[in-house]
PDB file of C-alpha atoms in Angstrom:
ATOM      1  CA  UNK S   4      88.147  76.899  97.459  1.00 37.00           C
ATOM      2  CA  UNK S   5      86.558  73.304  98.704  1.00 36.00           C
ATOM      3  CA  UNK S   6      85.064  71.291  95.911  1.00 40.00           C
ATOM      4  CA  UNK S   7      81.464  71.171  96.985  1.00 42.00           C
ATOM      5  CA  UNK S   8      80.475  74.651  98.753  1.00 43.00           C
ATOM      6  CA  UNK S   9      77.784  74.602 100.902  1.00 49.00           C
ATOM      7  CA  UNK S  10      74.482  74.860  99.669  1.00 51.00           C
ATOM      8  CA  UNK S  11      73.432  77.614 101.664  1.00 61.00           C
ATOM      9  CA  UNK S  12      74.220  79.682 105.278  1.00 66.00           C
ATOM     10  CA  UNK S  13      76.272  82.239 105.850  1.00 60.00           C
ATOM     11  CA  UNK S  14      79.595  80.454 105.160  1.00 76.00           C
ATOM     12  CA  UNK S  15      78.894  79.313 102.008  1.00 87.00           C
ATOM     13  CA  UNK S  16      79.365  82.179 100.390  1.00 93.00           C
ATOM     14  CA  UNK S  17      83.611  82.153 101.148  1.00 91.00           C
ATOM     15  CA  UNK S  18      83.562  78.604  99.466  1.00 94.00           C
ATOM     16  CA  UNK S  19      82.999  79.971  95.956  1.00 96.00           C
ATOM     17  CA  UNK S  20      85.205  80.166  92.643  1.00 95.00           C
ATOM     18  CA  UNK S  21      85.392  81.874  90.097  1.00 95.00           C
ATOM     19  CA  UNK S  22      82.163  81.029  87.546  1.00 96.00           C
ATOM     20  CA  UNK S  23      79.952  79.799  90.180  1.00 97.00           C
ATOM     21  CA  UNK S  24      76.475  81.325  90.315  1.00 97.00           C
ATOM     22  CA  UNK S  25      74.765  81.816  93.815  1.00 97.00           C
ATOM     23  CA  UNK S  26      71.712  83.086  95.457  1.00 97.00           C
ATOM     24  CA  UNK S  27      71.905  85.914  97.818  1.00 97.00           C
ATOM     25  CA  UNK S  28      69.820  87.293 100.586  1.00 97.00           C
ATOM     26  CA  UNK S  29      70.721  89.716 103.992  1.00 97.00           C
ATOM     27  CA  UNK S  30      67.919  89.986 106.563  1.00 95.00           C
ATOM     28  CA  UNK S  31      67.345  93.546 106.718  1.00 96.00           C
ATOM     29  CA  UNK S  32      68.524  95.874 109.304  1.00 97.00           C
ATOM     30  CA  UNK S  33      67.268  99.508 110.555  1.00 97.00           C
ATOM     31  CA  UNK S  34      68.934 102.196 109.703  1.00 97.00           C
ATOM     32  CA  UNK S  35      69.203 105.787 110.260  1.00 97.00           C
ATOM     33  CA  UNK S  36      69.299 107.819 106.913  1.00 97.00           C
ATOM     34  CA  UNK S  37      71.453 110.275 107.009  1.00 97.00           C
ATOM     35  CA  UNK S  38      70.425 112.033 103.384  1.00 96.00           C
ATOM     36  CA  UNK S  39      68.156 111.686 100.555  1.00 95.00           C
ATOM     37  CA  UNK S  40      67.858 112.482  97.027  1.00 93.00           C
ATOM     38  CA  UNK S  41      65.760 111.575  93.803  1.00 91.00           C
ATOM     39  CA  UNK S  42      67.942 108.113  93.369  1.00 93.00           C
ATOM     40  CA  UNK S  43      69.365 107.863  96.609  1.00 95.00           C
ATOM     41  CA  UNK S  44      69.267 107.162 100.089  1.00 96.00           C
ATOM     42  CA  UNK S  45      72.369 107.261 102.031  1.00 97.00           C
ATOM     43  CA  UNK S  46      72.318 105.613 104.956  1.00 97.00           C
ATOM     44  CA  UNK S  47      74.766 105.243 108.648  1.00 97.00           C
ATOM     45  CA  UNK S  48      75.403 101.343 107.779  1.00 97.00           C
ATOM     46  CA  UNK S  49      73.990  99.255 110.502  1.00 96.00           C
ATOM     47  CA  UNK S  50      76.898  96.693 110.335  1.00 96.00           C
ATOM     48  CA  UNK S  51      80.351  98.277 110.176  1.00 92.00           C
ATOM     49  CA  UNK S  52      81.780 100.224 112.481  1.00 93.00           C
ATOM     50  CA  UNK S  53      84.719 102.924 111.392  1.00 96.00           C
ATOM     51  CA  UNK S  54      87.962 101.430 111.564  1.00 96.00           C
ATOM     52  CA  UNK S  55      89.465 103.970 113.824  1.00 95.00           C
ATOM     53  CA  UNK S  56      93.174 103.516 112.111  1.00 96.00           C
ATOM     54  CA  UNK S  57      92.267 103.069 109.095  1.00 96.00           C
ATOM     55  CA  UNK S  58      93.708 105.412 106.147  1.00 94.00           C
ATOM     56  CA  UNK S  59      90.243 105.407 104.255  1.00 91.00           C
ATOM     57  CA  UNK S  60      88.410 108.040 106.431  1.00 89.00           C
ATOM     58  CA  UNK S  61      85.441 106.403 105.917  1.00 94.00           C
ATOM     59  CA  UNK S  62      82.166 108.553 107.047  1.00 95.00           C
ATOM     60  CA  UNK S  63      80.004 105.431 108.330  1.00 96.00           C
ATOM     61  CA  UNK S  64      77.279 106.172 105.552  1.00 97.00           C
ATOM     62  CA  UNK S  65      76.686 103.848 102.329  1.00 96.00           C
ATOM     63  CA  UNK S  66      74.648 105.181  99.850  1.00 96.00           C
ATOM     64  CA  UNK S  67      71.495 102.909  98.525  1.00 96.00           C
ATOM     65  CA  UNK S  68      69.859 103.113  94.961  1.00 95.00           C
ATOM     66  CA  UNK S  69      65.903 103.525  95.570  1.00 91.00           C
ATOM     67  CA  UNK S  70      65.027 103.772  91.901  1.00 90.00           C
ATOM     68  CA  UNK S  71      66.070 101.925  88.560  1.00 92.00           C
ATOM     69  CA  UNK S  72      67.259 104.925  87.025  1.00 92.00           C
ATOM     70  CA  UNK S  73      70.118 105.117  89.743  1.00 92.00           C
ATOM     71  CA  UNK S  74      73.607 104.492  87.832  1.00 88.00           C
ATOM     72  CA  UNK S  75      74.309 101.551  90.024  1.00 90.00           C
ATOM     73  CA  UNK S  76      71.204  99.648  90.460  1.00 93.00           C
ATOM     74  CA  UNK S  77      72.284  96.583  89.024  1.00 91.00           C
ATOM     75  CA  UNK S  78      75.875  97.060  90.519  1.00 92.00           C
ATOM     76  CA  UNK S  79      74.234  97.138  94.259  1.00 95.00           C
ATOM     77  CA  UNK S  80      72.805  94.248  96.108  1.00 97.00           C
ATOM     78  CA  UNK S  81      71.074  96.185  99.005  1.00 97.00           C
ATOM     79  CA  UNK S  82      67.877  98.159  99.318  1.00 96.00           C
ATOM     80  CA  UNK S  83      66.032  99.532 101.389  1.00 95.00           C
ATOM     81  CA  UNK S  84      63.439  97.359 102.265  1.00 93.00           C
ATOM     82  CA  UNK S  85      60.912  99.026 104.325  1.00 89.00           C
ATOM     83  CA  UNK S  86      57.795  99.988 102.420  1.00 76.00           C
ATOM     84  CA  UNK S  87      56.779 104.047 102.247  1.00 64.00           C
ATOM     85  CA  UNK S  88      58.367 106.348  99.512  1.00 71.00           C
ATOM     86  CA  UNK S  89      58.921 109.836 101.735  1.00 86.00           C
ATOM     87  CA  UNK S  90      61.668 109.441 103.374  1.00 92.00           C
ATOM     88  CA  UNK S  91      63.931 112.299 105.038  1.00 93.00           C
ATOM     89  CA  UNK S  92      66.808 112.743 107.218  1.00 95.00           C
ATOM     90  CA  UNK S  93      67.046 110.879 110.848  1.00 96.00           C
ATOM     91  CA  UNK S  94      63.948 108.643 109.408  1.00 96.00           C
ATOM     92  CA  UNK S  95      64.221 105.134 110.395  1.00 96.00           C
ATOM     93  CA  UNK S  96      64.374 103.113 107.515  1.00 96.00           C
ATOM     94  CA  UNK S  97      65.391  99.070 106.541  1.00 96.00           C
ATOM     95  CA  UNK S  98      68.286  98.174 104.746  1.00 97.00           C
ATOM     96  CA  UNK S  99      68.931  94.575 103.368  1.00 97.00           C
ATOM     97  CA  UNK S 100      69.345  92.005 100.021  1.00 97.00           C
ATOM     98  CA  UNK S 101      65.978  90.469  99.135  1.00 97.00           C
ATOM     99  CA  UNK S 102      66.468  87.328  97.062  1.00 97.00           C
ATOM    100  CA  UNK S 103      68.477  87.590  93.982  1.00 97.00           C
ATOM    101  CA  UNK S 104      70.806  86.214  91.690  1.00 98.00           C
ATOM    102  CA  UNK S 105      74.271  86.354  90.485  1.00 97.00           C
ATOM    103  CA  UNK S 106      77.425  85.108  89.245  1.00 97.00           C
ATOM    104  CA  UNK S 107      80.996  85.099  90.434  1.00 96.00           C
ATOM    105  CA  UNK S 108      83.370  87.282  88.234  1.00 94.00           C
ATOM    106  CA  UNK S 109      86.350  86.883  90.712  1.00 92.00           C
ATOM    107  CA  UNK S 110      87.282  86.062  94.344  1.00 93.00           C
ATOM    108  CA  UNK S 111      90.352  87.885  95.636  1.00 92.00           C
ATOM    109  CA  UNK S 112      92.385  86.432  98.716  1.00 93.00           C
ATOM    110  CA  UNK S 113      94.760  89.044 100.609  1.00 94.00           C
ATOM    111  CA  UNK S 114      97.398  87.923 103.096  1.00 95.00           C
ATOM    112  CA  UNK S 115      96.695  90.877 104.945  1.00 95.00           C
ATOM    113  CA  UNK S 116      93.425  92.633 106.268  1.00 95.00           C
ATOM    114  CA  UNK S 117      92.441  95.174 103.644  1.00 95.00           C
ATOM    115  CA  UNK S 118      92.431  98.141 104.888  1.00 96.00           C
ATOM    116  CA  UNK S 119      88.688  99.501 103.435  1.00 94.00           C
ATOM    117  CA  UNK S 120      87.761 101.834 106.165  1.00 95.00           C
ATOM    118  CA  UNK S 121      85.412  99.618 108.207  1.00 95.00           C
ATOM    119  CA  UNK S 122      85.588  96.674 110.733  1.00 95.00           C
ATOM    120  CA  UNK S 123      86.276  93.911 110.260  1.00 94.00           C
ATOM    121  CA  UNK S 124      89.085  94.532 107.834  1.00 95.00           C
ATOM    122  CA  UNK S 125      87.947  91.691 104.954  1.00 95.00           C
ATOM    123  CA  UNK S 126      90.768  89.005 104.067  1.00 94.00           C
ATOM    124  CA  UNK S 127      88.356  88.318 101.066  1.00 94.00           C
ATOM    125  CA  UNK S 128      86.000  89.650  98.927  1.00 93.00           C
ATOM    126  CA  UNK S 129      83.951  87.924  95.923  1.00 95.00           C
ATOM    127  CA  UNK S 130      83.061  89.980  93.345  1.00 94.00           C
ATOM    128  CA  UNK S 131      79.748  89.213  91.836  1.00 96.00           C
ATOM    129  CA  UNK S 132      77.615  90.586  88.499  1.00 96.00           C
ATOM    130  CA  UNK S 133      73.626  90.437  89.161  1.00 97.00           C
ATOM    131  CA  UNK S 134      71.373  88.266  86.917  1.00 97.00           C
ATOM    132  CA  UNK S 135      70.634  89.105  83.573  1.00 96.00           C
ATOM    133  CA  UNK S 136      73.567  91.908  83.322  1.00 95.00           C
ATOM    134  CA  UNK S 137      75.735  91.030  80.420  1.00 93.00           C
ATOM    135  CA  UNK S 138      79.878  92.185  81.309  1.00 89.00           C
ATOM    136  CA  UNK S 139      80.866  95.077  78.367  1.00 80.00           C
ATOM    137  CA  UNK S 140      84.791  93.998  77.101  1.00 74.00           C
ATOM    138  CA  UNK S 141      85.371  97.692  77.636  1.00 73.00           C
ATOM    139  CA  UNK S 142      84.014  97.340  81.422  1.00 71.00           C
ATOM    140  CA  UNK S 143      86.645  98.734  84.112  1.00 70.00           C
ATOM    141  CA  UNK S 144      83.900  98.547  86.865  1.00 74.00           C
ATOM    142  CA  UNK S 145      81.459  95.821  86.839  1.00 81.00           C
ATOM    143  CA  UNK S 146      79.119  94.227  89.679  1.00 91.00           C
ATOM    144  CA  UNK S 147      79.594  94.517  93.464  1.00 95.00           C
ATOM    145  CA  UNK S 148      82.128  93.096  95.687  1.00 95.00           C
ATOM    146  CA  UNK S 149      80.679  91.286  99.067  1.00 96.00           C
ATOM    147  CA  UNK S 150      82.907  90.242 102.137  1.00 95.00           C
ATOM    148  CA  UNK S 151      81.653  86.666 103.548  1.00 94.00           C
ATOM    149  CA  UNK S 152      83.479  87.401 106.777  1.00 93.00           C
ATOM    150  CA  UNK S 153      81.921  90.456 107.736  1.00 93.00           C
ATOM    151  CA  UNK S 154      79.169  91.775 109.989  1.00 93.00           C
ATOM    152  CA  UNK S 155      76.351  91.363 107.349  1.00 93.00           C
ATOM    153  CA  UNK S 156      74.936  88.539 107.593  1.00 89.00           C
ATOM    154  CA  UNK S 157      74.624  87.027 103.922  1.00 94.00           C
ATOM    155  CA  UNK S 158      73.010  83.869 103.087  1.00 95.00           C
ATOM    156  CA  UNK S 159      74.356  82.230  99.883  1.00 96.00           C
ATOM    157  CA  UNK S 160      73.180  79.406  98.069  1.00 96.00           C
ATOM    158  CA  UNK S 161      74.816  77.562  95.089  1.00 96.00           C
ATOM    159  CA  UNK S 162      72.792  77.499  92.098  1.00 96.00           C
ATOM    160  CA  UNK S 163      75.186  75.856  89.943  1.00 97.00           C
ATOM    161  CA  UNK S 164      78.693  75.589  89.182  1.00 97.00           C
ATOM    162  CA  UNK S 165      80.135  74.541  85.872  1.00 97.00           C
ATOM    163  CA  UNK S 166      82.152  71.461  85.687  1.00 98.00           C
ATOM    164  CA  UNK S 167      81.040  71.083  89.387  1.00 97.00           C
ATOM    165  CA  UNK S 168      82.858  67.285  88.791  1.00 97.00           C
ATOM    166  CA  UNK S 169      86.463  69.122  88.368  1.00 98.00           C
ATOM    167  CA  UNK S 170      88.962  70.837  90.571  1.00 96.00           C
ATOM    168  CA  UNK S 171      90.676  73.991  89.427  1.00 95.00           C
ATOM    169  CA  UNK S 172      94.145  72.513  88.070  1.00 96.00           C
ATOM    170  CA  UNK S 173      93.109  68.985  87.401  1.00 97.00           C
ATOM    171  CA  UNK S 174      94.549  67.071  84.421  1.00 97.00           C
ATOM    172  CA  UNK S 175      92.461  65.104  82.074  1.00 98.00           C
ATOM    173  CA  UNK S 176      92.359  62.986  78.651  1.00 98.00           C
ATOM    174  CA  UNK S 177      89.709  63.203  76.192  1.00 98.00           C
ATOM    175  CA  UNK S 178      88.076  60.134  74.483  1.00 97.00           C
ATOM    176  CA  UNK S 179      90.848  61.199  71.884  1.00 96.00           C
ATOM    177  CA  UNK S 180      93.281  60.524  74.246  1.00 97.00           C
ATOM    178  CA  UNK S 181      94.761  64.395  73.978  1.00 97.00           C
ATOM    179  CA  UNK S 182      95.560  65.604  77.894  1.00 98.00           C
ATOM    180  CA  UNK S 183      94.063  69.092  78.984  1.00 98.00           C
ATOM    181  CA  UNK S 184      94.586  71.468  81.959  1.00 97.00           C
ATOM    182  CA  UNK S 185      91.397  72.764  83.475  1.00 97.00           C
ATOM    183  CA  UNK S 186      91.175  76.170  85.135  1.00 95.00           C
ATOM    184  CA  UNK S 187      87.832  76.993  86.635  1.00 95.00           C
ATOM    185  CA  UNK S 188      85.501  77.945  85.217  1.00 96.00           C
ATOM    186  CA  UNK S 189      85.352  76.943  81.863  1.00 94.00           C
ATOM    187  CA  UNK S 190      88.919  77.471  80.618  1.00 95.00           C
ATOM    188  CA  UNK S 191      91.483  74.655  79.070  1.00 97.00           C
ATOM    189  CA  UNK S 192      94.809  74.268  77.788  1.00 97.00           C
ATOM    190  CA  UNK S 193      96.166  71.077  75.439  1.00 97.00           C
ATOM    191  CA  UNK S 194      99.529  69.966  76.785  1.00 96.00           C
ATOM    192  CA  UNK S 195     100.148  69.359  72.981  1.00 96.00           C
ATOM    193  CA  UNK S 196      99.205  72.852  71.641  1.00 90.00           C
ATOM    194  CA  UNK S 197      97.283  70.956  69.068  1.00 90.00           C
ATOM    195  CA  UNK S 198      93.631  72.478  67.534  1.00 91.00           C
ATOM    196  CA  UNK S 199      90.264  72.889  69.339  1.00 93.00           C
ATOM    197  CA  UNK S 200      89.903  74.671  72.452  1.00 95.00           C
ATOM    198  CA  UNK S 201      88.189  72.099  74.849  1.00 97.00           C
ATOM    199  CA  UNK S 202      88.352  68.599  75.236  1.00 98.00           C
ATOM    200  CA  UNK S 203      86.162  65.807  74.020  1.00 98.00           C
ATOM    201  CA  UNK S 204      83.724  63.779  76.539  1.00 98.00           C
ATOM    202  CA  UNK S 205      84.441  61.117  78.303  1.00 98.00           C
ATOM    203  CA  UNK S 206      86.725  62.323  80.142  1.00 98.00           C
ATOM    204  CA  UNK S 207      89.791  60.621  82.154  1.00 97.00           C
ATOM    205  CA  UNK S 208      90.559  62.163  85.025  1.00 97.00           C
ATOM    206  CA  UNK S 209      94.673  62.379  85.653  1.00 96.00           C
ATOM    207  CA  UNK S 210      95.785  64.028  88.187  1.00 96.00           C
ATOM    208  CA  UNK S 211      94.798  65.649  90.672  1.00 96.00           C
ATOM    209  CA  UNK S 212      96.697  67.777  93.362  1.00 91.00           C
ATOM    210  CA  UNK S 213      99.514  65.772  92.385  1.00 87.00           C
ATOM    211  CA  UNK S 214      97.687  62.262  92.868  1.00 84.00           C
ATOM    212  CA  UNK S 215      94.717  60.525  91.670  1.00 77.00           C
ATOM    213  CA  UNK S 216      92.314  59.523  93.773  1.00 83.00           C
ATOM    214  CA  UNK S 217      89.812  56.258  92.576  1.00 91.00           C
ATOM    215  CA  UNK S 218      86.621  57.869  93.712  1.00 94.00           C
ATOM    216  CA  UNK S 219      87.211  61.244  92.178  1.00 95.00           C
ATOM    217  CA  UNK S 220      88.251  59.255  89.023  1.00 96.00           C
ATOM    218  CA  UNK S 221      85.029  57.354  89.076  1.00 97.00           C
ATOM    219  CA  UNK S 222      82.925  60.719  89.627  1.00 97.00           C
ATOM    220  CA  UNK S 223      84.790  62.237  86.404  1.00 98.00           C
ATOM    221  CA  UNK S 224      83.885  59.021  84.289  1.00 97.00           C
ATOM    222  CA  UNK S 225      80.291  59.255  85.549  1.00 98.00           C
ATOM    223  CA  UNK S 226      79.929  62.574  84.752  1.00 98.00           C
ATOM    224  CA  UNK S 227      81.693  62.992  81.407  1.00 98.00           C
ATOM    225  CA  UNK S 228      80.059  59.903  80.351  1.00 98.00           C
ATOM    226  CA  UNK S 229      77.265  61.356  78.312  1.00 97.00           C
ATOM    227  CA  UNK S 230      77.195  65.359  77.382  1.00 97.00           C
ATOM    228  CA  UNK S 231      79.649  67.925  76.351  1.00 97.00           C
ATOM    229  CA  UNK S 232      81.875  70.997  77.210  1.00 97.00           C
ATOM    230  CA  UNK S 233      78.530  72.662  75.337  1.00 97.00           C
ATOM    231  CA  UNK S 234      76.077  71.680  77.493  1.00 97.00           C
ATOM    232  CA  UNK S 235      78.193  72.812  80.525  1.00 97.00           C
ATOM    233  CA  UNK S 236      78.470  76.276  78.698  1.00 97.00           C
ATOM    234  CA  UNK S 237      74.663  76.363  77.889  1.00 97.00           C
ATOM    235  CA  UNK S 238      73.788  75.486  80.910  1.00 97.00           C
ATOM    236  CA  UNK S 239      75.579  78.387  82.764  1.00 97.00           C
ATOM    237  CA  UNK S 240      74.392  80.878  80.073  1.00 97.00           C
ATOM    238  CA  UNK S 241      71.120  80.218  80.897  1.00 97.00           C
ATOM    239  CA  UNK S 242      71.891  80.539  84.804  1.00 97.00           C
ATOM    240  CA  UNK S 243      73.384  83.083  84.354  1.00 97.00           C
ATOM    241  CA  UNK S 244      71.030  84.818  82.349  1.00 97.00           C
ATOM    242  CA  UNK S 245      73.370  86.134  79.691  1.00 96.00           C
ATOM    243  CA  UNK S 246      73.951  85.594  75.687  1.00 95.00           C
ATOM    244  CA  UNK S 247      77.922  85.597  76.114  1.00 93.00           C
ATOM    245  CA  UNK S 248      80.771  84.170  77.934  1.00 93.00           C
ATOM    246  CA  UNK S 249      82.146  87.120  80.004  1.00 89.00           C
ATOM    247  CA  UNK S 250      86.147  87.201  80.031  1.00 82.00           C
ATOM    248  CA  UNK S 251      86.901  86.336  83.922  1.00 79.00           C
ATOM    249  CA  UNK S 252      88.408  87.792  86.012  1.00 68.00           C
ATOM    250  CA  UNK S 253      87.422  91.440  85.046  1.00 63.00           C
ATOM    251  CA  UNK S 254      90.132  94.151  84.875  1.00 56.00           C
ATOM    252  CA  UNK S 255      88.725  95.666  87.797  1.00 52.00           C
ATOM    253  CA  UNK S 256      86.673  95.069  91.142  1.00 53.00           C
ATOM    254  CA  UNK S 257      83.611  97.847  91.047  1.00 49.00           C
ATOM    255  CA  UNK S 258      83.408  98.817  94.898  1.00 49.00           C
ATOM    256  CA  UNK S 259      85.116 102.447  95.995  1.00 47.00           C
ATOM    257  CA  UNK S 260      86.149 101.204  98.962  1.00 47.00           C
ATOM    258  CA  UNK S 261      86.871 104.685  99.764  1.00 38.00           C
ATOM    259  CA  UNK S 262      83.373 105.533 100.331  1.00 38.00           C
TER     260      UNK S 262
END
C-alpha cells in the first residue's frame, strides 16, 4: 500500500492499510426486490453479475437491513435509499452507502481471483468495522468486507491514518537512542527486547525499504518533533469512535461470500 492514499475517488479506497479510517459513500442504484420481511429486503444486486463458473452458486440477490434491530446493521454498509416503507416483491427500490464512517481491520491480497460467486472475481478486499462499533476479543465475525475493484462504485476518503509519517517496516531510534520496528498501525518491536512497548519522540528515521532517503528522514524529524505515540493513539480512538485498541487483524473476515 502507497504511503499517501488518495484523499478521495473511487481508487482510493485499494490504497489503504491496515488502521486507516475512511469515509465511504456508493451512489445508489435501482433495484428489483426480490423478497421482503420485517428486517429485510433482499434485493437482485444491481452491480454483479453471476459468475457463470463459479463454485459459489450464487442466486444474484443480497439481502439489505431496513431496520436497526436487523442482526447486521452495523456489519452492512448499504441501504436502501429510496424513501417509502411498503415495499413488496418486483417493487423498484434504491440501493446504495450514504455517508459513513469506518476503520480498516484488515486488507487481504490474493494472487488469484477469489472465487465469491460474482463478477468481477475481487483480487482484494478491505475489511472495515463502522463508526462507533467497538471489536469483542471473542469476535469471529466483525464488520463488512468491500472490493475496491468491483462494479460498485465506492468513493473513499481518508480521514486519518496513524503514524501517517511512517511506512509499514521502517526502522527508527528513539530520543533514547533504542531502535524499533514499526508495523502499521500502531504496533512496535525493540531490536533489544528491552522494557516499554513504544518508542520515545523524536524519532530518527533508519531505514527504510532497505535505504534511507533525506526527505523522508526530514518528514520523520518534523513530525516526531513534538507529541507522542499517545497522542497518535488518542487521536485514532477518537476517529474511530471507540474506548479500546481493537487487536488487528481480526480472526476472521465477516462476509458469507456464499450468499
Amino acid at each position: 500500500m502507497g504511503e499517501t492514499p488518495d484523499r478521495g475517488g473511487a481508487g482510493a479506497l485499494a490504497r489503504v492499510r491496515t488502521g486507516d479510517i475512511v469515509s465511504l459513500r456508493c451512489a445508489s442504484r435501482e433495484a428489483v426486490v426480490a423478497d421482503v420481511s420485517p428486517h429485510y429486503v433482499s434485493v437482485l444486486w444491481p452491480w454483479s453479475e453471476v459468475d457463470p463458473d463459479s463454485l459459489m452458486q450464487w442466486n444474484g440477490v443480497r439481502a439489505i437491513p431496513r431496520t436497526p434491530d436487523a442482526p447486521d446493521w452495523r456489519n452492512e454498509p448499504f441501504r436502501v435509499t429510496s424513501s417509502g416503507e411498503s415495499l413488496e416483491r418486483k417493487d423498484v427500490c434504491e440501493v446504495g452507502i450514504p455517508e459513513m464512517v469506518a476503520y480498516v481491520v484488515h486488507v487481504a491480497e490474493f494472487s488469484d481471483p477469489l472465487d465469491v460467486g460474482w463478477l468481477p472475481r475481487p483480487r482484494i478486499y478491505v475489511s472495515l468495522v463502522a463508526h462507533g462499533v467497538q471489536i469483542s476479543p471473542s469476535a469471529e465475525e466483525i464488520g463488512f468486507t468491500l472490493d475496491p475493484d468491483g462494479d460498485e462504485q465506492i468513493q473513499a476518503e481518508l480521514v486519518y491514518r496513524p503514524y501517517a509519517f511512517l511506512q509499514d517496516g521502517d526502522e527508527v531510534a528513539d530520543c533514547e537512542g533504542r531502535v524499533w520496528k514499526y508495523s502499521a498501525p500502531w504496533n512496535w518491536v525493540a531490536f533489544d527486547n528491552g522494557s516499554g512497548e513504544f518508542p520515545l519522540w523524536p524519532l530518527q528515521l533508519i531505514c527504510r525499504s532497505g535505504g534511507q532517503g533525506l526527505q523522508a528522514a526530514e518528514a520523520v524529524a518534523r513530525a516526531t518533533s513534538s507529541g507522542a505515540h499517545g497522542d497518535e493513539v488518542a487521536h485514532w480512538l477518537e476517529s474511530a469512535g471507540v474506548v479500546d485498541l481493537p487487536k488487528l487483524p481480526p480472526p476472521a473476515l465477516s462476509e458469507d461470500l456464499s450468499y
